[in-house]
């Protein structure tokens, strides 16, 4: 599920990814580091003739932070991304919810597993463009509820139905 608006949002130069997960597995911490690096260096431009040069985002609100957490944050034994991807397809949970408001208030990413957080971080990093030394997103506010649609197909394949 995907809903989007028509506003723009700038990424603050002090933007931070806040992980609400005590004793986080190292691979999810590494995923946050890679996402932060990607956001600061990717310089992706919109696929329009002037590559976004005519888009003025100078008066758009700034996103300061995204808060990242597991839906069941009381769990003390959190599996790593590597452990999650080794589970049988029928047992994997890659779903996540990503909410990016247009007013500059905190974005949120929640999932049931670290694998879901990883997938959500990937989506979040793909929202941003850079033009005129400004990193920005279009079509906010945005809400994404995503999970793989192929799991049942793989189950049928394994059962010999395909």
Coordinates of C-alpha atoms in Angstrom, one line a residue:
X1 CA 0.0 0.0 0.0
X2 CA 1.3 3.4 -0.9
X3 CA -0.1 6.9 -0.4
X4 CA 1.6 10.1 -1.4
X5 CA 1.0 13.8 -1.4
X6 CA 2.3 16.7 -3.6
X7 CA 4.6 18.5 -1.2
X8 CA 8.4 18.6 -1.1
X9 CA 10.6 18.0 2.0
X10 CA 14.3 18.8 2.4
X11 CA 16.7 16.5 4.2
X12 CA 18.4 18.5 7.0
X13 CA 22.2 18.8 6.9
X14 CA 21.9 17.5 10.5
X15 CA 19.7 14.6 9.6
X16 CA 19.9 11.5 11.8
X17 CA 18.7 8.0 11.8
X18 CA 17.6 7.0 15.3
X19 CA 17.5 3.3 16.0
X20 CA 15.2 2.4 19.0
X21 CA 16.7 -1.0 19.5
X22 CA 18.9 -1.7 22.5
X23 CA 21.7 -4.2 21.8
X24 CA 21.0 -4.0 18.0
X25 CA 22.6 -6.7 15.9
X26 CA 25.7 -5.3 14.1
X27 CA 24.2 -5.8 10.6
X28 CA 21.3 -3.5 11.3
X29 CA 23.7 -0.9 12.7
X30 CA 25.8 -1.3 9.6
X31 CA 22.6 -0.9 7.4
X32 CA 22.0 2.5 9.2
X33 CA 25.5 3.6 8.5
X34 CA 25.3 2.6 4.8
X35 CA 21.9 4.5 4.5
X36 CA 23.4 7.6 6.1
X37 CA 26.4 7.4 3.7
X38 CA 24.2 6.9 0.7
X39 CA 21.9 9.8 1.6
X40 CA 24.9 12.2 1.9
X41 CA 26.7 11.0 -1.3
X42 CA 24.3 9.6 -3.8
X43 CA 23.3 12.8 -5.6
X44 CA 20.5 11.1 -7.4
X45 CA 18.6 13.6 -9.7
X46 CA 15.0 13.4 -10.9
X47 CA 14.5 12.0 -14.3
X48 CA 13.3 15.3 -15.9
X49 CA 15.0 17.4 -18.6
X50 CA 16.7 19.8 -16.3
X51 CA 17.5 17.1 -13.7
X52 CA 15.6 19.0 -11.0
X53 CA 17.4 22.3 -11.4
X54 CA 14.2 24.3 -11.7
X55 CA 12.7 22.7 -8.5
X56 CA 12.9 25.3 -5.7
X57 CA 12.8 23.5 -2.3
X58 CA 14.4 26.4 -0.4
X59 CA 11.2 27.1 1.6
X60 CA 10.3 23.4 2.1
X61 CA 10.3 22.0 5.6
X62 CA 13.3 20.0 6.7
X63 CA 13.3 16.5 7.9
X64 CA 15.6 16.2 11.0
X65 CA 15.2 12.6 11.9
X66 CA 13.8 9.2 11.2
X67 CA 12.9 7.0 14.1
X68 CA 13.5 3.3 13.4
X69 CA 12.0 0.6 15.6
X70 CA 10.6 -2.9 15.8
X71 CA 6.9 -3.2 16.3
X72 CA 7.5 -5.6 19.2
X73 CA 10.4 -3.6 20.8
X74 CA 10.0 -5.4 24.1
X75 CA 11.7 -8.5 22.6
X76 CA 15.2 -9.0 24.1
X77 CA 16.4 -11.6 21.6
X78 CA 16.4 -9.8 18.2
X79 CA 17.5 -11.8 15.2
X80 CA 20.1 -10.2 12.9
X81 CA 19.3 -9.5 9.2
X82 CA 21.5 -12.5 8.3
X83 CA 19.5 -14.8 10.6
X84 CA 16.2 -13.5 9.2
X85 CA 17.1 -14.1 5.5
X86 CA 18.1 -17.7 6.3
X87 CA 14.6 -18.6 7.5
X88 CA 12.3 -20.5 5.1
X89 CA 10.4 -18.2 2.8
X90 CA 7.1 -18.9 4.5
X91 CA 8.6 -17.8 7.9
X92 CA 10.3 -14.6 6.7
X93 CA 8.7 -11.3 7.6
X94 CA 10.1 -8.5 5.4
X95 CA 7.1 -6.2 5.9
X96 CA 7.5 -2.6 7.1
X97 CA 5.7 0.7 7.5
X98 CA 7.4 3.9 6.4
X99 CA 5.8 7.3 7.2
X100 CA 7.3 10.5 6.0
X101 CA 5.3 13.6 7.0
X102 CA 5.5 16.8 4.9
X103 CA 5.8 19.2 7.8
X104 CA 9.3 18.3 9.0
X105 CA 8.2 16.2 11.9
X106 CA 10.0 12.9 12.5
X107 CA 9.6 10.2 9.9
X108 CA 9.1 6.7 11.2
X109 CA 10.0 3.2 10.1
X110 CA 8.6 0.2 11.9
X111 CA 8.8 -3.5 11.2
X112 CA 8.4 -6.8 12.9
X113 CA 12.0 -7.9 12.1
X114 CA 15.4 -6.5 11.3
X115 CA 14.9 -7.7 7.7
X116 CA 11.8 -5.6 7.5
X117 CA 13.8 -2.6 8.8
X118 CA 16.5 -3.3 6.2
X119 CA 13.9 -3.3 3.4
X120 CA 12.3 -0.1 4.7
X121 CA 15.7 1.6 4.9
X122 CA 16.3 0.8 1.3
X123 CA 13.0 2.3 0.3
X124 CA 13.7 5.4 2.4
X125 CA 17.0 5.9 0.8
X126 CA 15.4 5.8 -2.7
X127 CA 13.1 8.7 -2.0
X128 CA 15.7 11.4 -2.1
X129 CA 17.0 13.6 -4.9
X130 CA 19.8 16.1 -4.9
X131 CA 19.8 19.4 -6.9
X132 CA 21.3 22.8 -6.2
X133 CA 23.1 21.3 -3.1
X134 CA 19.7 20.4 -1.6
X135 CA 18.6 16.8 -0.9
X136 CA 14.9 16.6 -1.1
X137 CA 11.9 14.3 -1.5
X138 CA 8.8 14.9 -3.5
X139 CA 5.3 13.5 -3.1
X140 CA 5.2 13.8 0.6
X141 CA 3.5 13.2 2.9
X142 CA 4.2 9.5 2.2
X143 CA 3.1 6.3 3.8
X144 CA 4.3 2.9 2.6
X145 CA 3.1 -0.4 3.9
X146 CA 5.1 -3.0 2.1
X147 CA 5.7 -6.8 2.2
X148 CA 6.7 -9.3 -0.5
X149 CA 3.9 -10.5 -2.7
X150 CA 5.9 -13.5 -4.0
X151 CA 6.0 -15.6 -0.8
X152 CA 2.9 -17.7 -1.7
X153 CA 4.2 -18.3 -5.2
X154 CA 7.4 -19.8 -3.7
X155 CA 5.5 -21.9 -1.3
X156 CA 3.5 -23.4 -4.2
X157 CA 6.7 -24.0 -6.2
X158 CA 8.2 -25.9 -3.3
X159 CA 5.0 -27.9 -2.9
X160 CA 5.2 -28.9 -6.6
X161 CA 2.2 -27.0 -7.7
X162 CA 3.9 -24.8 -10.3

